Coordinates of C-alpha atoms (C1' of nucleotides) in Angstrom, one line a residue:
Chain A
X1 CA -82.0 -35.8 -47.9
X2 CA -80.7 -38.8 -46.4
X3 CA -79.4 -40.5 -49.2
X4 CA -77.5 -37.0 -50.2
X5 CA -76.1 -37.6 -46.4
X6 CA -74.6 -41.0 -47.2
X7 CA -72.8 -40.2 -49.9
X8 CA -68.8 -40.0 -49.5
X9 CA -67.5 -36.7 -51.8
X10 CA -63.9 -35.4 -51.8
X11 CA -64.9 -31.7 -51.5
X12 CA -61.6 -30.2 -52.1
X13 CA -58.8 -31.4 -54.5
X14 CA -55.4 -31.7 -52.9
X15 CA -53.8 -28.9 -54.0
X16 CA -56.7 -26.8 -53.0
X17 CA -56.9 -28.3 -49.8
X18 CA -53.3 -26.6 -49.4
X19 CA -54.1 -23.5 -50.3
X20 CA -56.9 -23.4 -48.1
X21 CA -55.2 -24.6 -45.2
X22 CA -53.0 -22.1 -46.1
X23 CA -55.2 -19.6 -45.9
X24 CA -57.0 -20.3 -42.4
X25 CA -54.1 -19.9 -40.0
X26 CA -55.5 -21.7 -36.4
X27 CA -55.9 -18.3 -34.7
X28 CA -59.0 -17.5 -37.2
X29 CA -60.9 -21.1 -36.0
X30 CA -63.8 -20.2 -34.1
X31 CA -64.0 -22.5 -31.0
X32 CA -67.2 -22.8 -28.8
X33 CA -71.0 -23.3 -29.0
X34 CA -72.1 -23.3 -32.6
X35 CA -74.0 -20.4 -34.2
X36 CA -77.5 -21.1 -36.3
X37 CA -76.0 -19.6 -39.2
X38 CA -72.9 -22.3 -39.0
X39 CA -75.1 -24.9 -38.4
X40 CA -77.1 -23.7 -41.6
X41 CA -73.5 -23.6 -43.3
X42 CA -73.2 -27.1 -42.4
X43 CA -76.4 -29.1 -43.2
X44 CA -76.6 -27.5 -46.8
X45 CA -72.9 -28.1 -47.3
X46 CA -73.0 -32.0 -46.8
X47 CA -76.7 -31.8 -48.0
X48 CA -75.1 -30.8 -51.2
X49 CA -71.6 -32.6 -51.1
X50 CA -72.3 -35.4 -48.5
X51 CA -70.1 -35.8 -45.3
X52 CA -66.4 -36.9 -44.8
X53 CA -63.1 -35.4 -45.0
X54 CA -64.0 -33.4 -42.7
X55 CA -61.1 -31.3 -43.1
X56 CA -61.2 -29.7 -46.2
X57 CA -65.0 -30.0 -45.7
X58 CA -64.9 -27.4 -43.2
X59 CA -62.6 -25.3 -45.2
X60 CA -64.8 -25.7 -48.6
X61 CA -67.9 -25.2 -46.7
X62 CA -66.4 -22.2 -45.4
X63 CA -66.8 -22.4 -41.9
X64 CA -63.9 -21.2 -39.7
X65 CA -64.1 -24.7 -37.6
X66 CA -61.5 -27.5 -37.6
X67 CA -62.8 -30.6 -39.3
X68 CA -63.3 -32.4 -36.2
X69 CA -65.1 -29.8 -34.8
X70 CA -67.6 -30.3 -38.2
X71 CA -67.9 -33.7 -38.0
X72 CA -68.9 -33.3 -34.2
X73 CA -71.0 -31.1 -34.6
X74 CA -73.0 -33.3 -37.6
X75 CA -72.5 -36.7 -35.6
X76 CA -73.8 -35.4 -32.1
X77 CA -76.5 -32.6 -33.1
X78 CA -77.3 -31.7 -36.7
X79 CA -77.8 -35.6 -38.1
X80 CA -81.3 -35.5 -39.5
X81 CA -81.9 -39.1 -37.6
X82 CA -80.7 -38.3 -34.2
X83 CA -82.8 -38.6 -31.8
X84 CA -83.1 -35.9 -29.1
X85 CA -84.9 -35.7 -25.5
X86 CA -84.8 -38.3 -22.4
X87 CA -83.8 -41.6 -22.7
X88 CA -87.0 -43.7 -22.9
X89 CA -87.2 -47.0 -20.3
X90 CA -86.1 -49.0 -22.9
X91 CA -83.1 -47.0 -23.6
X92 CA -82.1 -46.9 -20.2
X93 CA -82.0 -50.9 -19.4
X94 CA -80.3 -51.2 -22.6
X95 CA -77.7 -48.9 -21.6
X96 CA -77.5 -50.5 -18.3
X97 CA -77.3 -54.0 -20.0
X98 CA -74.8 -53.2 -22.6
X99 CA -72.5 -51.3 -20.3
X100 CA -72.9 -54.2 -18.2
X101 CA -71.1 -56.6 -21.0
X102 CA -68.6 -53.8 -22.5
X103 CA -67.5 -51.1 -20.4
X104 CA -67.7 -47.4 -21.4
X105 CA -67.2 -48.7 -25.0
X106 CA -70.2 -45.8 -25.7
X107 CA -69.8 -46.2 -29.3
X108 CA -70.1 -49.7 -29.5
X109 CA -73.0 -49.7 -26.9
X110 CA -74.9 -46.6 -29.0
X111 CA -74.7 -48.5 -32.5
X112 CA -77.8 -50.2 -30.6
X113 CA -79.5 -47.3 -29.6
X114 CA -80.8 -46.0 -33.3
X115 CA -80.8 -42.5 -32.7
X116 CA -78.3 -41.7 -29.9
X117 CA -74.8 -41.2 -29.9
X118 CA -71.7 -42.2 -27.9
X119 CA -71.5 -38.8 -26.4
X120 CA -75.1 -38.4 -25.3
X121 CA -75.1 -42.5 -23.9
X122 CA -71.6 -41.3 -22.1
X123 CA -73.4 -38.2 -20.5
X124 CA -76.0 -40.3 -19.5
X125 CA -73.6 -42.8 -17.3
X126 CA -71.6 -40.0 -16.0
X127 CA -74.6 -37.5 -14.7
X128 CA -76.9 -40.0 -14.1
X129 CA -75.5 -43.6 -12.7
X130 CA -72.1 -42.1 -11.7
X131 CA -74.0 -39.8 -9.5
X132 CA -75.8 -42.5 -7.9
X133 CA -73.5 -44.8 -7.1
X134 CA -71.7 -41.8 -5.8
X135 CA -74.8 -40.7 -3.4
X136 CA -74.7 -44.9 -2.3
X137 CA -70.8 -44.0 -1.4
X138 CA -70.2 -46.7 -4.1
X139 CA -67.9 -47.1 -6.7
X140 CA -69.7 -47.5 -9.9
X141 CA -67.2 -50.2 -11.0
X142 CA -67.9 -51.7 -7.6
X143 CA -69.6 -55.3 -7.8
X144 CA -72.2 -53.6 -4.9
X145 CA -73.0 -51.4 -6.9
X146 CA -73.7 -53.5 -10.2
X147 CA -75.3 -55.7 -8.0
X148 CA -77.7 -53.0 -7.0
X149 CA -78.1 -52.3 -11.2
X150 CA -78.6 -55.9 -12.0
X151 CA -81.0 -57.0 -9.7
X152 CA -82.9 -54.1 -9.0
X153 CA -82.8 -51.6 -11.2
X154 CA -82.5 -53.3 -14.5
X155 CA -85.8 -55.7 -13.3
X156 CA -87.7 -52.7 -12.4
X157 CA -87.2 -51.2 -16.0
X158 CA -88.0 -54.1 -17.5
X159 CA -91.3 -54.1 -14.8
X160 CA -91.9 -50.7 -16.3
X161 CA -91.6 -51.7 -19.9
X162 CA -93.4 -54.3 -19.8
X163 CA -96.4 -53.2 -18.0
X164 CA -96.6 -50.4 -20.5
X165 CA -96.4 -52.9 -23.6
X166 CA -99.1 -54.8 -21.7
X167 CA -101.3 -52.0 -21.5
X168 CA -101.0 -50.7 -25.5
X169 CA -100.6 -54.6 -26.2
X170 CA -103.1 -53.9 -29.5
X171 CA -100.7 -50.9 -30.5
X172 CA -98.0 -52.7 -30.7
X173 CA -95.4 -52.5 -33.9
X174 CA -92.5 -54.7 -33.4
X175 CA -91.5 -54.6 -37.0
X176 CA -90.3 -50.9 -37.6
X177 CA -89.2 -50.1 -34.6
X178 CA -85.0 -51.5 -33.7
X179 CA -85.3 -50.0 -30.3
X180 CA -88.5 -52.3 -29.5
X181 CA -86.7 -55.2 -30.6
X182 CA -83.6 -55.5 -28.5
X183 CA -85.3 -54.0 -25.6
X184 CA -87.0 -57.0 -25.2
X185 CA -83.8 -58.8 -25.9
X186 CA -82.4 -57.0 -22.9
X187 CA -85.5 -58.0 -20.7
X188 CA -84.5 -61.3 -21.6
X189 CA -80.8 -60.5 -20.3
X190 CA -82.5 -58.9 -16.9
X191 CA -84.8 -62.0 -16.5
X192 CA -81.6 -64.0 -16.4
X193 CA -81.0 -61.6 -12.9
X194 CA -83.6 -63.8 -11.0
X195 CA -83.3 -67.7 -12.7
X196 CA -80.9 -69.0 -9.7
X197 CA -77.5 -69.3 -11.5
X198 CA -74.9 -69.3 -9.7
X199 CA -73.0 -67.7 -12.6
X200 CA -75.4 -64.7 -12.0
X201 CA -75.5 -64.6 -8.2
X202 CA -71.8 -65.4 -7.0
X203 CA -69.8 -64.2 -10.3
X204 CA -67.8 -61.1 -10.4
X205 CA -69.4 -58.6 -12.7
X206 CA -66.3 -58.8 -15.1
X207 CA -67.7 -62.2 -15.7
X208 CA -70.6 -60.8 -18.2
X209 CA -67.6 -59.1 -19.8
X210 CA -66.3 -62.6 -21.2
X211 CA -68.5 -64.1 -23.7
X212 CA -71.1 -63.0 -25.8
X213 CA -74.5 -64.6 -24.8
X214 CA -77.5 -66.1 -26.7
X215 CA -79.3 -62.9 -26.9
X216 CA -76.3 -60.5 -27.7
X217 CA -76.2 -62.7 -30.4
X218 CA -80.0 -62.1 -31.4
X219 CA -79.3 -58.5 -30.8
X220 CA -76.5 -58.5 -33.7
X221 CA -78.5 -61.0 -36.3
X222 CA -81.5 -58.7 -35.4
X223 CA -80.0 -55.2 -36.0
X224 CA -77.9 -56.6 -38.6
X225 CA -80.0 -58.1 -40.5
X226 CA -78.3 -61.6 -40.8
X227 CA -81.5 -63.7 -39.8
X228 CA -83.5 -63.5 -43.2
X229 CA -86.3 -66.2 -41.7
X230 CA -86.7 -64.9 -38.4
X231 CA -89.3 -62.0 -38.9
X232 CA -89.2 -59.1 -36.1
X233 CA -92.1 -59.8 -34.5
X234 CA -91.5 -63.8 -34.6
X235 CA -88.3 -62.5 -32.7
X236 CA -89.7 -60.3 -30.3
X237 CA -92.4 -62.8 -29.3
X238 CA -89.5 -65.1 -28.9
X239 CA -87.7 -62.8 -26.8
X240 CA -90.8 -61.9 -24.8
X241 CA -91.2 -65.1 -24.2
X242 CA -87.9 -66.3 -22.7
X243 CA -88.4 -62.9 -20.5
X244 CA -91.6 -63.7 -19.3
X245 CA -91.7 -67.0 -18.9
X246 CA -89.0 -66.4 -15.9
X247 CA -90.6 -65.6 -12.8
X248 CA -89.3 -62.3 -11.8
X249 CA -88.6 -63.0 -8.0
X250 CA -85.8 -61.0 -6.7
X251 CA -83.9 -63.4 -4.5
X252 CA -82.4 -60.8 -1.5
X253 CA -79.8 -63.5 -0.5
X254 CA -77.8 -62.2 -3.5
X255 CA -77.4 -59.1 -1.6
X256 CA -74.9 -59.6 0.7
X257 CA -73.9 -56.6 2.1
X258 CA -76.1 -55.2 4.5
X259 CA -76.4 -51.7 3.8
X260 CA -77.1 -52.2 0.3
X261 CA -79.8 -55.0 1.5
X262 CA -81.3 -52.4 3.2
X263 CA -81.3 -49.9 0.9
X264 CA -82.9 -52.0 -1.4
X265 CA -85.9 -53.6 1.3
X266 CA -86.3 -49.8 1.9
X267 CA -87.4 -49.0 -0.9
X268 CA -89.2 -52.2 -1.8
X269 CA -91.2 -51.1 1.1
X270 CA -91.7 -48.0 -0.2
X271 CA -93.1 -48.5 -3.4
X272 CA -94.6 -51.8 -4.4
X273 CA -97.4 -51.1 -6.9
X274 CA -95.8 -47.9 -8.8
X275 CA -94.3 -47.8 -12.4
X276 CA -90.1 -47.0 -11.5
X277 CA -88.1 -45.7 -13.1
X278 CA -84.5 -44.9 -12.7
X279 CA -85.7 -41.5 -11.3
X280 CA -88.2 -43.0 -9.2
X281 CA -85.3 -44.9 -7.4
X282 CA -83.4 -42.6 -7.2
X283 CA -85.6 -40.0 -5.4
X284 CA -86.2 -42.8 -2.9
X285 CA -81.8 -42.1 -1.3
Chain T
dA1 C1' -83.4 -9.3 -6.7
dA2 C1' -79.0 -11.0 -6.6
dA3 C1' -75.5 -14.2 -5.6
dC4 C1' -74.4 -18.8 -5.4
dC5 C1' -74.5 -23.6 -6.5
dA6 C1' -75.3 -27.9 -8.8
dC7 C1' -76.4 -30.1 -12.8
dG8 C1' -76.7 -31.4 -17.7
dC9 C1' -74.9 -31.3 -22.0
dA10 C1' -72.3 -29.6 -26.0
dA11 C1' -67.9 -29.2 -27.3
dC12 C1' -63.0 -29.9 -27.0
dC13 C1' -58.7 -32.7 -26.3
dG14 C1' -55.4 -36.2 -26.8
dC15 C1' -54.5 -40.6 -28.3
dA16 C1' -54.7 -44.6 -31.2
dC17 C1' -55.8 -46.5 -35.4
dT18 C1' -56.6 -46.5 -40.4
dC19 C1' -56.0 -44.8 -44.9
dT20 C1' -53.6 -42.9 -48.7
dA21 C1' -50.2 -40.9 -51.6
Chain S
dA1 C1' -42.2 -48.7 -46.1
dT2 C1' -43.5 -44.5 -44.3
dA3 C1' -45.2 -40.0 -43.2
dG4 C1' -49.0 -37.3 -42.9
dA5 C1' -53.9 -36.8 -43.1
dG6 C1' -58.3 -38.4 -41.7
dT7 C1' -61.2 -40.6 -38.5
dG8 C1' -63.0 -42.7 -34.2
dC9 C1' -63.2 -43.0 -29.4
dG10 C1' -63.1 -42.2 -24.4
dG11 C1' -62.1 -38.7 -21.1
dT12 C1' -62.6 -34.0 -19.7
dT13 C1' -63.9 -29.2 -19.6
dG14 C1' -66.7 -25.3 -19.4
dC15 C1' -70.9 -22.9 -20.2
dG16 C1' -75.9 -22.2 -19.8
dT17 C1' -79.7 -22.9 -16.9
dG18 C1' -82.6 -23.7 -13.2
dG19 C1' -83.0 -24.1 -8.3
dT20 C1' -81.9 -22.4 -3.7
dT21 C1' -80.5 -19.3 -0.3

DNA sequence: AAACCACGCAACCGCACTCTA
DNA sequence: ATAGAGTGCGGTTGCGTGGTT
């Protein structure tokens, strides 16, 4: 089916397209939650026809939606390869990292998240992280608050990961799984958090925004393909490496306000030997 | 049991950009 | 060169659901 998906058809000729538009006057599209039977309507239509113009799509398909609507509705919910449920540990410190670098650019940020779209990554930020910066009386744009992402929250995921890779070490499979792969990239990113540069410790946040590091670079030739000789697991043990090779020692002189430092020694009170998670954390407010 | 509330998520909207005739 | 159609993206809205009172 997926290789009927990719295809690129021009459903309707021009002419019909007219006549069809025509026809459908904007007070007969439907608006709202999507029924099974237009769902059904559109995964055999672009099963059969492939996706794009989404316009005369919807029109030839015969659903009463506007094209965006379709296309919507295909991108966010009916793709055969989207993935659905929570975000995994991985996902999460990716989000974190990436967002970290470039904003609420959610597409750009989801084209490394295989499975998951822009909308679902940008519902994420805004119920999840927005809310907690909000219950910290925080902006989330606030360096305090990114602080409180980059040096505790990121590390902690990447704890979590990697405690869990250590424990299913032997069922480990680097080399078909994308996510895998620049997760471990972006435990390389978090390990940075802790090495003592001054970049990391005294620099604005903005500052990530500027240049593309080593390992967003190894994200893109990974994902992309570019690096024919560099195999994924050689890559991941690569990546692994750098990570752990960094002793993860939060340094709590980065955290110069005081009610965020003792937020944070709160907590690390609280829970030394547990698996976190962003959940975890958060339960602690 | 019912009313209320908060939350999460699907869907919509508006704008900007690209493509095509 | 240009206008209109198509597409992509980020922001916002509103509905369904589960929890609380």
């Amino acid at each position: 089916m997926e290789m009927v998906l990719q295809r690129s058809h021009h459903p309707v000729p021009g002419q019909e397209q007219q006549e069809a538009a025509a026809e459908l006057s904007s007070a007969e599209l439907r608006r709202g939650p999507w029924t099974v039977d237009e769902d059904l309507t559109l995964i055999n239509y672009i099963s059969d026809h492939g996706e794009g113009r989404w316009n005369a799509l919807a029109r030839a398909a015969g659903l009463k939606r506007t094209g965006k609507s379709c296309r919507l509705r295909w991108l966010n919910y009916l793709r055969p390869d989207v993935k659905r449920g929570n975000f995994t540990a991985e996902e999460q410190l990716l989000i974190l990292d990436l967002h970290s670098r470039w904003g609420n650019r959610w597409s750009k940020i989801a084209q490394h998240l295989p499975g998951r779209t822009d909308n679902e990554i940008k519902n994420y930020w805004r119920t999840r992280v927005q809310k907690h910066a909000k219950q910290l009386n925080c902006d989330v744009n606030s360096k305090r608050f990114k602080d409180a992402m980059k040096y505790l929250w990121m590390p902690r995921l990447a704890e979590r990961i990697h405690a869990r890779a250590g424990a299913d070490d032997d069922n480990r499979d680097y080399s078909n799984n994308d996510l895998s792969c620049v997760s471990g990239v972006t435990m390389a990113t978090v390990a940075n958090c802790f090495d003592g540069s001054p970049s990391m410790v005294t620099s604005s946040s903005s500052d990530s925004f500027t240049s593309e590091s080593q390992d967003l670079k190894k994200i893109n030739l990974h994902v992309h393909g570019d690096d024919e000789k560099m195999n994924s697991e050689d890559w991941m043990q690569e990546v692994d490496h750098e990570f752990w090779s960094t002793e993860i020692q939060p340094n709590n002189e980065q955290f110069q306000d005081q009610q965020l430092n003792g937020w944070v020694q709160g907590f690390s009170e609280g829970l030394s030997e547990t698996l976190w998670s962003l959940e975890d954390i958060w339960k602690m407010q």
